[in-house]
Structure formats: C-alpha cells, structure tokens
DNA sequence: TCCATTGACGTTTTT
DNA sequence: CGTCAATGGA
C-alpha cells in the first residue's frame, strides 16, 4: 500500500515520531512544531500501515475543541469514517465508561453531571447546613479543596493529617458533599475521573476488557495531565498497551489547577524503553521571536531541554513600548492596529493578550472608540447562562426528581411564593430524614409540616413537575424543551429585567429549543443506553458551548495568555509587562516553581506571534483604585537586548506626579504648535492639543472633528497642516 | 418581595 | 476603581 501521503509532508523528526514501530513514545513538541499533525499522522499510520483496528485506538485530549479538530483532520487524512475511533477528552471518555458500567461504578443509572457552578451551590448549602461560618470556610475554597483531593485520587477516608482542625473540617465537608451527590445522583467533573479510575481499579474484569480492546493510547498536551489522569493512562496501558504522548514541558501553564509537569519525566521513568523525539523546527514565528523566547525559557531549571529554530528569516525586532499609564498603553496598541489595518491587513490577524481578564476593558473601550470590531475570549458560555441553566434544570428534574441541585435552582424560579424560609424548612426536613429534597418536600406536605400557604405553593410546584413529566414523557427533545419553558413560565421570571436583557434571555431560550430540536443522539451514547434527554443534558454540562455566539468575521482578538495557548496570530501585543502584574505578584510570592510557570506563560505568549510581536508596559497603573508604579517585567530583562527595540525610551526618572504630561513648554522640536489645525489620512481634520516625547518618538494628541481625541506618533502619523 | 445601598475583594480556566 | 454578593429598608 502506498503510504507516502502520510509521510511526505513531514520533516525528519516528525516522521521519526510517526513511524516508531513499537513501544512507548514521548514527543516533546515545541510551540508551532506541528504537534497536531504528528498526532493525526500517527493515528493514520497505526491504522493504514500497522493495520490496527480503529476500535483499538484511544486518543485523549483536554478540550472538546482539540478532540474535534483531531477527528476532523484524521478524517481528512484517512478518507474513511472516523466514527469507530475513540477520540475525546479525559472527561468524555470517563463519562462514557461510567454510563456503560454505572452499576459496577456504584452510580445511579440516570446520574447527572453538574458543572462547577452547581457544585459551588451544593458546597455552600452544605457549609450552611453544617452551621459553619462562611467567612472562615469560604465555599469556593472548600470546592477547590474537594476538587484538588479528587484530582489526586483521594477520598475523605484516605486523607491523612486529619489532626489539623482546618483540614478536618474540609474533609468533613468533602464527605457530606459526597453523600449528597450519591443520594441525588450527581457527578461533578473531578468525580468523573476519579470514579472511572476507581472502576478500573476495583473491577478487574472491566479493566481487562478495556486493556484488551484499547491497545494503543495517544495523549495530547501531556504536560497538562494531573495525577488521576496519569494514573488512568498507566492503569489502562498495563504491561502491554502502547502509549504515545505529545507534550511540551515549556508550555505547562496549568500547575495551579492540578496539572503536573513532572508527569513528563515520570513517563520516561514509569514506562519501559520510551523513545523520546524532539520537534524543534518551528513553522510559525520569525527567527527573532524564537531567539527571544528561547533565551527567556532558558532561565527555567529542570527542563527536558529543547531549542526552537526556523528555516524562515529573522524578521523584525520585537518592539517594546513603555507607556506612561495603562490608558496610554491601550491607545498605543490600538494605534498600531489602525496602522496595521491601514496597510491592508486584517483585524483578525491581530491579538492583544494580557495576564488578567480585567485588563481587557481598556482595550475594549479604545477599540470601541476607534470602531474596530473585536472579540473577547472567555466569559460565560452558552450552557452556563442563567436562563439556559434554569430551563435545563427543569428537564433534569423531570428525569430525576432527586436531583437536589436542579430542584434548588427552580423551585422558586419563576417566583411561586416559595421563599427562603420555606426552602430552609424543606432542607431541614431533608437533612433530618436523609432524603432528597423532592421526597422531603412530599413528606412535609403529607405530614402537614408546612404552613398553609407554603404547603400549597410547594404542592403546586410538585404537581407542575409531575404533570409535565406525565404529559411530555414521550415527546421529542425539542418539544420537551419548548414545553418546559412554556409551562414553567420561565419567561415571566425575566420580565422585570431591562428590555435588552430580557430579549437576550428569550433569544437564548429559543436557541436552546433549537439546539434541542436539532440534537442528534450520538451513536456511542445510544450504545451506552442513554436517552436523547440524558445525552443532551450530559453534553450541555460536558461541553458548555462557544464562549460567544458565532465568531464575528474579522475581529481583533482579545484574550488572556492562558486562553491564547494553541493559537497563532501574525501580530501579537502582550500588554501589561510589569513586575507584579506579569509575573503576577501572587505567583512571585508563592514559590520559585510558580514563577517558572509565569515564565512559561510568557514563553507561550511570545510564541503565538508569527510576524510581529509588541511588548508593552505602563509605568503607572491604576489598580484597585490607587496608582501603583512598577518596574518593567523581569522577563523583559531575560530577553537579549539586541532582539528588542524600544519604541520610546523609558523615562530616566519618574514624573513628579502621575498623569503629568509634557506640554508645549517642553523643549520639543515639532513641526506643529498647540492649537495647530492638522489633517490625517484616515481621521480627517483636527487640532493639536498636546505633545509628548521628542525626536522619532514624539507624539501629539489631536482632537479630530470626526474621530475624536487621539494620540499619534508623529513618525507614523503623516500629519499635514490643514 | 423587591430594589438600593453597603461592604469585601481583587490571577490564570477547562471539563 | 468596579464588581459582586449580602444586607436592610419600603
């Protein structure tokens, strides 16, 4: 069989990785080195050359997006259906296992996945019920603790150091929370993994079955695996499975949520005769960008070692811009983007990346003012919106009335006169009798434990749910969704909000109905015995959907450094390059390891840039209401100066007080006076109102009649006297 | 039950 | 400074 198409597009290292004949493989894939390509070609190689059944391959990723991309590209390469291939996230794979083996895993048949928001509500409820002080035991902190323990594979009973009073309380809440979930048939994200791991651990027959079937494992983004995920890989591989992992220790940026870079080193230690292949040729960035990134990351210790290179040219220097403050920084960035656009480049080719989400606001304001379309990554996703979750909670309740999280959510949404007091009584009843909320409510009514009005209200709610279930049991998913929204009168709940908000919510609910109508039960869910409703609910939790509706056509991209991982842009701005902000103060304080992770974050950011990279910082930044002066990021010092070009030299001394700008009094050799009328190619006519800097760095502030006030670098702006 | 004021807090995020 | 959640008055 001719397999040249599998190899001809690959470089030597990529080819080596793809064609390793047997045994375990570790691919250290640098940024932009064709990691996904190797993974996909390896998959195709196993099937077409090694004649492996598609059924015996398991490919694992971290995000649904990555899984989808891998499937798509494999499909394009193999030109056969990829249906039988098991490609998915750790969580989706664990989910599938648990659906098939729910009994062996000790789960309820119709268990429901809860997202972190549901989880937090449950934890908060338990903390209150236990009579704990929420200030002393913040729910989010305990939620974090529970997930961290689960990610380490620990159960309340297996946690030592109970002698510490704080820890003891945390473990206690973990135990209570777990009992709640068991009773209500709820499974959180971390539980999916630990439960699947326990399933394999405790049921040798099940493990043996999957070991026999899944003989080849492929793992993407291996440096992001946590303890339990690595344990799952080891367990499934056993002595005979072959494991092919791809990762980059220099791009490990999720240590703070449990990812263990050490797994990369453990892999070489734990698996026999691992073949290590380095992908160091970069197909993305210029030589300058790579040299600076290499120099930066060299400051980290204990690396596996890797040096990116490119066959492309050196490209332009990296521009460093020292802004006076964060407003001026944003103005500078937007001005450079305008310049980029004026050159005929596209907005979507430009990305502004920053360390903290709060930094996006200033850039948004400036982009808005400049009428440049933009898109901010992150934020609420479709299935996380309140109205969508409300509607889904009704469906969850139809499917499983013992779902306490769902019941809490909708018992008084929309308002049906079931207030805090009534709900508290029901909770107390549930707690006393050890029953789910739904059953406790039934008991309370039967035993007449509630005052008359509350009793009627609760009974009315229960009847509503029962009636919906009765009526809609055999309806299609779309009709069920529509029915639930109508009969629950959910829209009523949002009527009091502003018209704009309400319209958006109604639109989202309609979109939810559309999603339900067009939902097709995936074959693997059908095999696992899921109803369309169960499957839909699981998908809603497991893949919360796009951040924003449809991608706008041609937008400047705004995102945190974390969400930039895996992406690439011709023009990249890294903003807020200040010590304290980036590296973040907390990371600096916490440990040397955390600082190294920040450095990797910087490395990730830099290697997103294909053609041009700008690094900017503000000398003064207003933060938490007060102004703070900060040094430029230490990471700037770690890049070779000859690769950097300061666009405006840093001020030798700080200005006497923040915000003071040079005025016409400054000895500046400008062709314009204050009040001078000027003309700009793009912005039209305006008047000079301020100056700063000198020589090629001189800037003027112009009040344009149409475009408003703008700071322009004289050297670029091409201003004419009007 | 609803809105308004007050107070605490202030990395990073996917599943 | 801004946001979010909790509290309290009408």
XYZ file of C-alpha atoms (C1' of nucleotides) in Angstrom:
747
model
C 0.000 0.000 0.000
C 1.230 3.431 -0.852
C 1.558 5.385 2.344
C 3.759 8.152 1.050
C 0.974 10.689 1.621
C 1.339 10.006 5.325
C 4.984 10.931 5.347
C 5.773 13.329 2.582
C 4.555 16.428 4.386
C 6.619 15.613 7.462
C 10.090 16.685 8.499
C 12.583 14.174 9.755
C 11.736 14.379 13.437
C 8.018 14.287 12.755
C 8.490 11.262 10.535
C 10.505 9.520 13.193
C 7.766 10.030 15.747
C 5.007 8.915 13.405
C 6.727 5.714 12.318
C 8.110 4.374 15.607
C 7.474 0.673 15.198
C 6.593 -0.368 18.693
C 6.891 0.673 22.288
C 6.182 3.897 24.063
C 6.886 7.283 22.561
C 7.337 10.696 24.124
C 7.146 13.533 21.640
C 8.461 16.795 23.009
C 6.723 19.141 20.670
C 7.787 22.768 20.803
C 5.381 25.574 20.068
C 4.394 25.654 16.413
C 6.287 22.477 15.593
C 3.372 20.593 14.051
C 2.232 18.701 17.122
C -1.305 18.015 15.978
C -0.047 16.944 12.595
C 2.181 14.329 14.213
C -0.658 13.060 16.342
C -3.014 12.777 13.404
C -0.446 11.163 11.148
C 0.473 8.699 13.879
C -3.169 7.746 14.169
C -3.396 7.251 10.424
C -0.121 5.331 10.406
C -1.332 2.894 13.032
C -4.467 2.171 11.075
C -3.236 2.186 7.497
C 0.255 0.796 7.893
C 0.091 -1.215 11.072
C -3.440 -2.324 10.146
C -4.681 -1.700 13.599
C -8.414 -1.769 14.065
C -9.758 1.740 14.671
C -11.503 0.207 17.648
C -8.254 -0.427 19.453
C -7.057 3.165 19.458
C -7.865 5.679 22.146
C -6.898 9.305 21.587
C -7.233 11.679 24.520
C -7.239 15.468 24.544
C -8.042 18.153 27.082
C -10.652 20.185 25.315
C -13.575 19.301 23.135
C -12.215 21.677 20.553
C -8.952 19.756 20.321
C -10.814 16.463 20.126
C -12.992 17.780 17.329
C -10.014 19.082 15.454
C -8.191 15.792 15.746
C -11.164 13.855 14.478
C -11.657 16.228 11.585
C -8.055 16.142 10.476
C -7.854 12.382 10.825
C -10.962 12.070 8.738
C -9.462 14.299 6.058
C -6.266 12.282 6.019
C -7.739 8.788 6.130
C -10.770 9.478 3.993
C -12.718 6.839 5.870
C -15.208 7.316 8.642
C -13.618 8.088 11.985
C -16.772 7.018 13.794
C -15.234 3.901 15.353
C -12.221 5.837 16.605
C -12.394 6.687 20.249
C -11.289 10.310 20.379
C -12.289 12.512 23.248
C -11.414 14.421 26.361
C -10.464 12.607 29.539
C -13.825 13.638 30.916
C -15.895 12.466 27.963
C -14.104 9.122 27.997
C -14.636 8.699 31.717
C -18.262 9.677 31.225
C -18.759 7.046 28.565
C -17.206 4.388 30.754
C -19.419 5.313 33.671
C -22.566 5.270 31.561
C -21.780 1.779 30.353
C -20.655 0.485 33.742
C -22.770 2.595 36.051
C -23.681 -0.410 38.132
C -20.113 -1.571 38.705
C -19.117 2.017 39.411
C -21.775 2.242 42.091
C -23.684 5.021 40.382
C -27.361 5.593 39.776
C -28.436 4.696 36.286
C -29.552 8.208 35.464
C -26.732 10.089 37.127
C -26.361 13.679 36.024
C -23.221 15.716 35.504
C -23.041 19.017 37.370
C -20.811 21.897 36.406
C -18.674 23.915 38.801
C -21.437 26.426 39.376
C -23.827 23.717 40.544
C -21.028 22.266 42.606
C -20.375 25.560 44.344
C -24.056 25.943 45.215
C -24.116 22.474 46.709
C -20.986 23.093 48.736
C -22.381 26.384 50.001
C -25.579 24.694 51.034
C -23.686 22.059 52.970
C -21.493 24.610 54.716
C -24.627 26.406 55.859
C -26.312 23.232 56.963
C -23.267 22.247 58.947
C -23.520 25.574 60.710
C -20.093 26.670 59.554
C -19.066 30.285 59.196
C -18.837 31.147 55.523
C -16.151 33.711 56.221
C -13.994 31.188 57.962
C -14.787 28.488 55.414
C -15.355 30.158 52.062
C -17.377 27.807 49.835
C -15.118 28.394 46.854
C -12.099 27.408 48.892
C -13.675 24.169 50.032
C -14.844 23.493 46.500
C -11.259 23.939 45.408
C -10.091 21.622 48.146
C -12.563 18.872 47.225
C -11.587 19.005 43.559
C -7.893 19.028 44.385
C -8.339 15.911 46.534
C -10.315 14.174 43.817
C -7.689 15.103 41.236
C -5.188 13.356 43.474
C -7.444 10.330 43.673
C -8.209 10.857 47.360
C -11.417 10.070 49.205
C -12.306 11.517 52.604
C -11.383 8.250 54.275
C -7.961 8.120 52.671
C -6.870 11.604 53.652
C -4.375 11.755 56.459
C -3.411 14.695 58.700
C -6.928 14.906 59.997
C -5.387 16.294 63.166
C -5.239 19.750 61.647
C -8.552 21.384 62.615
C -8.978 23.249 59.347
C -8.209 20.189 57.272
C -10.519 18.099 59.395
C -13.431 20.422 58.618
C -12.623 20.438 54.928
C -12.536 16.670 54.839
C -15.801 16.547 56.735
C -17.488 18.809 54.186
C -15.993 16.716 51.395
C -17.650 13.692 52.971
C -21.013 15.409 53.353
C -20.835 16.723 49.807
C -20.064 13.279 48.501
C -23.010 11.782 50.339
C -25.272 14.440 48.833
C -24.083 13.712 45.334
C -24.545 9.995 45.797
C -28.070 10.430 47.041
C -29.047 12.894 44.336
C -27.293 11.020 41.532
C -24.911 13.868 40.783
C -21.386 13.631 39.434
C -19.031 16.591 39.168
C -16.156 16.906 36.694
C -13.447 15.642 39.010
C -15.720 12.816 40.100
C -15.956 11.554 36.523
C -12.219 10.942 36.514
C -11.744 9.537 39.996
C -14.785 7.337 39.578
C -13.606 5.928 36.270
C -10.218 5.293 37.812
C -11.800 3.508 40.757
C -13.905 1.494 38.355
C -10.826 0.122 36.655
C -9.080 -0.339 39.953
C -11.887 -2.229 41.649
C -13.304 -4.187 38.737
C -10.517 -6.270 37.217
C -12.855 -7.721 34.624
C -13.786 -4.304 33.341
C -10.172 -3.204 33.256
C -9.145 -6.383 31.474
C -11.799 -5.793 28.863
C -10.550 -2.313 28.041
C -6.905 -3.311 28.198
C -7.587 -5.960 25.638
C -9.519 -3.679 23.393
C -7.635 -0.382 23.679
C -4.091 -1.411 22.935
C -2.874 1.924 21.649
C -3.155 5.182 23.571
C -2.446 8.631 22.237
C -2.357 11.581 24.608
C -2.277 15.227 23.595
C -0.996 18.075 25.817
C 0.565 15.532 28.115
C 2.183 18.214 30.290
C -1.323 19.200 31.415
C -2.264 15.812 32.855
C -2.981 15.683 36.559
C -2.337 12.836 38.967
C -5.538 10.951 38.333
C -5.293 11.278 34.562
C -1.765 9.934 34.573
C -2.885 7.097 36.826
C -5.639 6.272 34.343
C -3.156 6.138 31.490
C -0.852 3.832 33.434
C -3.665 1.595 34.531
C -5.129 1.204 31.076
C -1.757 0.657 29.440
C -0.785 -2.071 31.868
C 2.171 -4.078 30.649
C 1.168 -4.472 27.043
C -0.515 -1.255 25.921
C 1.497 1.153 23.812
C 1.408 4.796 24.797
C 2.199 7.726 22.538
C 2.236 11.056 24.332
C 2.788 14.515 22.934
C 3.558 17.496 25.069
C 5.833 20.386 25.883
C 7.141 20.904 29.386
C 7.866 24.524 28.492
C 4.192 25.139 27.857
C 2.900 23.781 31.129
C 0.793 26.634 32.499
C -1.873 24.815 34.475
C 0.061 23.688 37.532
C -2.247 25.812 39.662
C -5.201 23.626 38.772
C -3.507 20.333 39.384
C -1.542 19.680 36.195
C 1.779 18.010 36.898
C 4.626 18.739 34.510
C 6.571 16.075 36.356
C 4.406 13.533 34.581
C 6.588 14.122 31.532
C 9.585 12.941 33.497
C 7.601 10.247 35.287
C 6.571 8.873 31.924
C 10.152 8.155 30.954
C 10.720 6.589 34.365
C 7.496 4.577 34.662
C 7.246 3.177 31.166
C 9.988 0.910 29.834
C 12.144 1.968 26.927
C 10.466 5.182 25.978
C 11.571 6.610 22.688
C 11.879 10.387 23.011
C 11.525 12.536 19.919
C 12.010 16.292 19.906
C 10.166 18.504 17.477
C 12.166 21.705 17.423
C 11.608 23.087 13.964
C 9.079 25.856 14.233
C 6.805 26.750 11.333
C 5.165 29.738 12.893
C 7.374 32.543 14.096
C 10.299 34.611 12.909
C 13.849 33.820 13.996
C 13.931 36.865 16.248
C 10.824 35.865 18.135
C 12.137 32.335 18.601
C 15.550 33.520 19.779
C 13.982 35.764 22.388
C 11.620 33.009 23.524
C 14.473 30.512 23.732
C 16.565 32.932 25.776
C 13.686 33.593 28.140
C 12.771 29.986 28.807
C 16.432 29.083 29.343
C 16.061 30.777 32.740
C 13.924 27.879 33.940
C 15.553 24.935 35.650
C 14.910 21.242 35.231
C 13.674 21.434 31.678
C 13.677 18.474 29.363
C 15.621 20.753 27.042
C 14.615 21.999 23.634
C 15.579 24.808 21.328
C 13.255 26.091 18.662
C 14.602 27.072 15.272
C 13.146 28.138 11.995
C 14.104 27.985 8.372
C 12.397 31.338 7.908
C 14.197 34.660 8.243
C 14.955 36.770 11.288
C 12.074 39.129 10.717
C 11.563 42.388 12.555
C 12.793 43.168 16.038
C 10.449 42.783 18.964
C 9.051 46.181 19.844
C 8.989 47.245 23.466
C 6.809 50.152 24.398
C 6.921 51.978 27.700
C 3.626 53.736 28.253
C 3.057 56.331 30.949
C -0.054 54.611 32.156
C -2.492 51.915 31.158
C -4.669 54.269 29.118
C -1.753 55.362 27.081
C -0.738 51.746 26.623
C -4.140 50.903 25.216
C -4.037 53.914 22.946
C -0.679 52.859 21.618
C -1.829 49.318 20.886
C -4.971 50.455 19.121
C -2.989 52.978 17.147
C -0.640 50.245 15.942
C -3.652 48.146 14.971
C -5.055 51.062 12.997
C -1.736 51.285 11.258
C -1.863 47.562 10.529
C -5.342 47.930 9.082
C -4.286 50.940 7.059
C -1.663 48.708 5.471
C -4.436 46.482 4.268
C -4.030 43.706 6.833
C -6.979 42.096 8.555
C -8.203 42.745 12.081
C -8.446 39.027 12.871
C -4.712 38.731 12.343
C -4.104 40.850 15.416
C -4.324 39.648 19.001
C -3.997 41.523 22.268
C -3.013 39.220 25.106
C -2.749 40.039 28.791
C -2.273 38.338 32.111
C -5.551 39.168 33.856
C -9.063 39.366 32.467
C -9.629 42.797 33.983
C -7.096 44.239 31.551
C -9.402 43.733 28.591
C -11.658 46.655 29.488
C -9.347 49.468 28.481
C -8.605 47.845 25.174
C -12.279 47.303 24.553
C -13.038 50.942 25.206
C -10.361 52.098 22.819
C -11.386 49.627 20.132
C -14.969 50.700 20.507
C -13.978 54.323 20.126
C -11.903 53.511 17.077
C -14.788 51.472 15.629
C -12.617 48.410 15.225
C -14.539 45.155 15.664
C -13.164 42.874 18.349
C -13.881 39.656 20.155
C -13.051 38.875 23.756
C -12.336 35.236 24.599
C -13.598 33.766 27.826
C -16.641 34.750 29.799
C -19.953 32.980 30.099
C -20.609 30.188 27.657
C -23.987 29.320 26.238
C -24.914 26.480 28.566
C -23.692 28.451 31.571
C -26.169 31.288 31.133
C -28.675 31.557 33.950
C -31.799 31.210 31.817
C -30.374 28.224 29.946
C -29.411 26.516 33.181
C -32.855 27.202 34.592
C -34.563 25.534 31.644
C -32.162 22.603 31.781
C -32.773 22.218 35.498
C -36.468 21.600 34.791
C -35.546 18.860 32.374
C -33.163 17.383 34.907
C -35.943 17.315 37.442
C -38.254 15.558 35.009
C -35.650 12.925 34.517
C -34.625 12.583 38.117
C -36.695 14.297 40.834
C -33.965 13.514 43.358
C -31.593 15.933 41.639
C -31.280 18.358 44.546
C -29.156 20.834 42.637
C -31.813 21.160 39.950
C -34.643 21.378 42.453
C -32.961 24.123 44.465
C -32.461 26.056 41.291
C -36.013 26.096 40.007
C -38.280 25.586 42.988
C -38.869 29.328 43.065
C -37.857 30.273 39.532
C -40.030 31.890 38.388
C -41.387 33.120 41.706
C -44.161 30.974 43.038
C -44.111 32.216 46.614
C -41.690 29.616 47.894
C -39.323 31.847 49.830
C -36.084 31.287 51.693
C -37.930 30.246 54.812
C -39.891 27.518 53.128
C -36.863 26.173 51.299
C -34.908 26.184 54.549
C -37.618 24.093 56.169
C -37.564 21.621 53.318
C -33.783 21.379 53.592
C -34.003 20.759 57.303
C -36.567 18.063 56.658
C -34.346 16.500 54.009
C -31.389 16.579 56.321
C -33.283 15.043 59.187
C -34.740 12.219 57.176
C -31.735 11.726 54.936
C -33.976 12.033 51.900
C -33.532 14.007 48.701
C -35.234 17.389 48.687
C -38.034 16.212 46.439
C -39.026 13.363 48.731
C -38.610 15.535 51.784
C -40.990 18.026 50.221
C -43.517 15.252 49.643
C -43.195 14.136 53.243
C -43.557 17.684 54.528
C -46.821 18.035 52.692
C -48.137 14.677 53.767
C -47.278 15.289 57.399
C -48.524 18.867 57.200
C -45.262 20.278 58.466
C -45.603 23.459 56.441
C -47.849 26.460 56.986
C -50.860 26.503 54.724
C -49.676 28.909 52.064
C -46.236 27.410 51.769
C -47.772 23.972 51.662
C -49.968 24.932 48.720
C -47.086 26.557 46.915
C -44.801 23.546 47.296
C -47.589 21.177 46.344
C -48.278 23.334 43.304
C -44.659 23.108 42.263
C -44.543 19.353 42.660
C -47.739 18.940 40.732
C -46.346 21.088 37.964
C -43.276 18.872 37.646
C -45.343 15.678 37.798
C -47.811 17.000 35.267
C -45.002 17.968 32.904
C -43.489 14.530 33.233
C -46.818 12.856 32.683
C -47.626 14.900 29.632
C -44.254 15.116 27.979
C -42.786 11.712 28.684
C -42.839 10.587 25.073
C -42.360 13.949 23.389
C -39.358 14.722 21.267
C -36.500 16.506 22.932
C -37.255 19.761 21.168
C -40.891 19.652 22.196
C -39.957 18.780 25.751
C -37.682 21.775 25.885
C -40.336 24.045 24.422
C -42.935 22.587 26.763
C -40.819 23.067 29.844
C -40.094 26.684 29.011
C -43.752 27.419 28.409
C -45.261 25.521 31.304
C -42.746 26.665 33.843
C -43.437 30.229 32.721
C -39.714 30.859 32.887
C -40.004 33.906 30.679
C -42.164 35.506 33.345
C -39.222 35.444 35.720
C -37.192 37.690 33.466
C -39.927 40.148 32.578
C -38.839 42.661 35.162
C -35.365 42.996 33.760
C -34.438 45.662 31.284
C -35.866 45.093 27.849
C -32.483 44.473 26.342
C -31.557 41.800 28.854
C -34.920 40.173 28.641
C -34.808 39.979 24.887
C -31.390 38.392 25.056
C -32.659 35.807 27.521
C -35.708 34.984 25.450
C -33.441 34.638 22.446
C -31.187 32.267 24.357
C -34.142 30.169 25.397
C -35.243 29.990 21.781
C -31.735 28.995 20.800
C -31.878 26.290 23.441
C -35.077 24.938 21.887
C -33.379 24.988 18.503
C -30.398 23.131 19.916
C -32.695 20.512 21.429
C -34.637 20.140 18.185
C -31.548 19.628 16.086
C -29.802 17.408 18.604
C -28.901 14.019 17.215
C -28.260 11.259 19.698
C -24.619 10.263 19.168
C -24.127 6.593 18.377
C -21.858 5.992 21.350
C -24.410 7.481 23.732
C -27.080 5.276 22.238
C -24.849 2.252 22.709
C -24.341 3.256 26.307
C -28.115 3.197 26.705
C -28.710 6.930 27.047
C -31.990 8.552 26.167
C -31.809 11.651 23.974
C -32.641 13.725 27.039
C -29.857 12.219 29.144
C -27.426 12.582 26.321
C -28.386 16.194 25.725
C -28.036 17.102 29.382
C -24.640 15.436 29.583
C -23.433 17.281 26.525
C -24.677 20.563 27.935
C -22.574 20.021 31.042
C -19.541 18.496 29.375
C -19.236 20.944 26.522
C -20.703 24.201 27.621
C -20.578 25.542 24.080
C -18.922 28.506 22.471
C -17.865 31.460 24.515
C -19.748 33.832 22.282
C -22.369 33.062 19.685
C -20.888 32.987 16.229
C -17.369 34.184 15.621
C -17.550 37.555 14.130
C -15.979 37.735 10.737
C -12.975 39.961 11.033
C -12.207 40.925 14.611
C -9.226 41.849 16.697
C -8.781 39.043 19.215
C -8.572 39.827 22.927
C -7.655 37.137 25.419
C -5.667 36.157 28.456
C -2.323 34.499 27.969
C -3.850 31.253 29.165
C -6.537 31.188 26.535
C -4.003 32.098 23.857
C -2.295 28.740 24.174
C -2.539 26.760 20.967
C -3.404 29.787 18.828
C -1.301 31.871 16.457
C -1.534 35.390 15.038
C 0.600 37.412 12.638
C 0.510 40.393 15.004
C 0.601 39.953 18.764
C 0.558 42.537 21.544
C 1.490 41.406 25.016
C 0.272 44.121 27.331
C 0.980 44.824 30.968
C 4.563 43.587 31.003
C 5.130 44.797 34.533
C 6.552 43.092 37.558
C 3.698 42.368 39.904
C 1.216 42.037 37.083
C 3.271 39.713 34.939
C 4.808 37.828 36.589
C 1.869 38.184 38.904
C 2.646 39.209 42.471
C 0.941 36.145 43.898
C 2.991 33.779 41.814
C 6.204 35.552 42.722
C 5.373 35.295 46.392
C 4.195 31.743 46.330
C 7.194 29.823 45.064
C 10.008 29.603 42.586
C 8.004 26.972 40.764
C 5.127 29.379 40.307
C 7.486 31.995 38.934
C 8.767 29.460 36.446
C 5.202 28.785 35.400
C 4.738 32.513 34.796
C 7.847 32.425 32.658
C 6.394 29.576 30.650
C 3.265 31.662 30.275
C 5.392 34.427 28.833
C 7.019 31.892 26.535
C 3.605 30.702 25.400
C 2.526 34.270 24.712
C 5.592 35.146 22.684
C 5.434 32.014 20.576
C 1.895 32.913 19.470
C 3.339 35.642 17.250
C 4.067 34.824 13.635
C 5.377 38.101 12.203
C 5.372 40.912 14.714
C 5.479 40.973 18.473
C 4.921 44.023 20.666
C 5.589 44.022 24.396
C 4.193 46.944 26.318
C 4.062 48.103 29.906
C 2.786 51.062 31.855
C 4.968 52.971 34.248
C 1.948 53.891 36.300
C -1.130 51.743 36.521
C -4.308 52.458 38.352
C -5.173 49.312 40.191
C -7.710 48.726 42.945
C -8.399 52.420 42.997
C -4.885 53.569 43.733
C -2.000 54.239 41.415
C 0.969 51.951 41.510
C 4.378 52.383 39.981
C 6.018 49.222 38.830
C 9.221 48.055 37.244
C 9.090 46.604 33.780
C 8.653 42.833 33.875
C 11.791 40.918 34.765
C 11.022 38.785 31.756
C 11.992 41.724 29.547
C 15.441 41.666 31.119
C 15.705 37.998 30.283
C 15.437 38.595 26.560
C 18.548 39.616 24.604
C 18.523 43.388 24.183
C 19.722 43.155 20.607
C 16.434 41.490 19.678
C 14.389 44.250 21.274
C 13.690 47.703 20.012
C 12.388 50.263 22.445
C 9.879 52.355 20.625
C 10.066 55.081 23.192
C 12.956 55.138 25.620
C 11.891 54.710 29.170
C 11.863 57.915 31.185
C 15.064 58.244 33.140
C 13.167 59.379 36.181
C 9.550 59.188 37.086
C 7.471 62.238 36.508
C 6.851 64.345 39.571
C 3.287 63.190 39.781
C 1.340 60.642 37.824
C -0.563 61.812 34.828
C 1.635 64.855 34.253
C 2.352 65.086 30.597
C 4.873 67.184 28.780
C 3.258 70.292 27.414
C 4.191 72.842 24.822
C 6.610 74.186 27.403
C 8.820 71.130 26.872
C 11.725 71.717 24.527
C 10.275 69.726 21.685
C 11.230 70.254 18.074
C 7.874 69.716 16.483
C 6.537 70.989 13.221
C 3.262 71.802 14.959
C 2.148 74.234 17.656
C -0.564 73.758 20.209
C -3.854 74.677 18.587
C -2.477 73.948 15.140
C -5.073 72.647 12.678
C -3.936 69.375 11.073
C -5.170 66.753 8.646
C -4.770 62.939 8.853
C -5.336 60.492 6.015
C -7.764 58.403 7.978
C -9.140 60.608 10.731
C -9.647 63.799 8.787
C -9.166 67.238 10.292
C -8.450 68.155 13.862
C -6.496 70.327 16.268
C -3.259 69.636 18.148
C -3.941 69.789 21.876
C -0.897 68.146 23.480
C 2.659 66.887 22.898
C 5.000 64.409 24.464
C 8.394 62.889 23.743
C 10.860 64.122 21.183
C 12.682 63.081 18.042
C 11.315 59.963 16.373
C 9.321 59.147 19.475
C 7.451 62.404 19.539
C 3.714 62.060 19.919
C 0.909 64.544 19.620
C -2.621 64.488 20.880
C -5.075 65.640 18.269
C -8.758 66.371 18.695
C -10.251 65.238 15.419
C -13.569 66.737 14.417
C -14.970 63.349 13.466
C -12.793 60.689 15.066
C -12.384 62.355 18.458
C -9.225 62.660 20.506
C -6.225 60.519 19.602
C -2.541 60.236 20.461
C -0.409 59.789 17.379
C 3.254 59.010 16.930
C 4.452 61.732 14.602
C 6.838 59.452 12.786
C 3.961 57.224 11.680
C 1.015 59.571 11.517
C 1.837 61.619 8.417
C 0.072 64.694 9.669
C -0.289 67.698 7.419
C -1.057 71.274 8.286
C -4.653 71.942 7.391
C -40.684 40.526 47.732
C -38.004 43.909 45.541
C -34.670 47.343 44.932
C -30.933 50.074 46.757
C -27.158 50.726 49.436
C -23.144 48.923 51.650
C -19.043 46.091 52.058
C -15.374 42.949 50.760
C -12.343 41.801 47.412
C -9.358 41.907 43.521
C -4.699 35.735 38.926
C -4.914 32.317 35.360
C -9.775 28.048 33.246
C -11.456 23.529 31.152
C -14.171 19.762 31.973
C -11.841 51.867 40.762
C -15.560 48.193 39.682
C -17.806 44.131 40.584
C -20.465 41.022 43.039
C -22.888 39.403 46.806
C -25.162 40.159 51.085
C -27.970 43.020 53.904
C -31.722 46.048 55.058
C -35.499 49.224 54.447
C -40.022 50.182 51.998
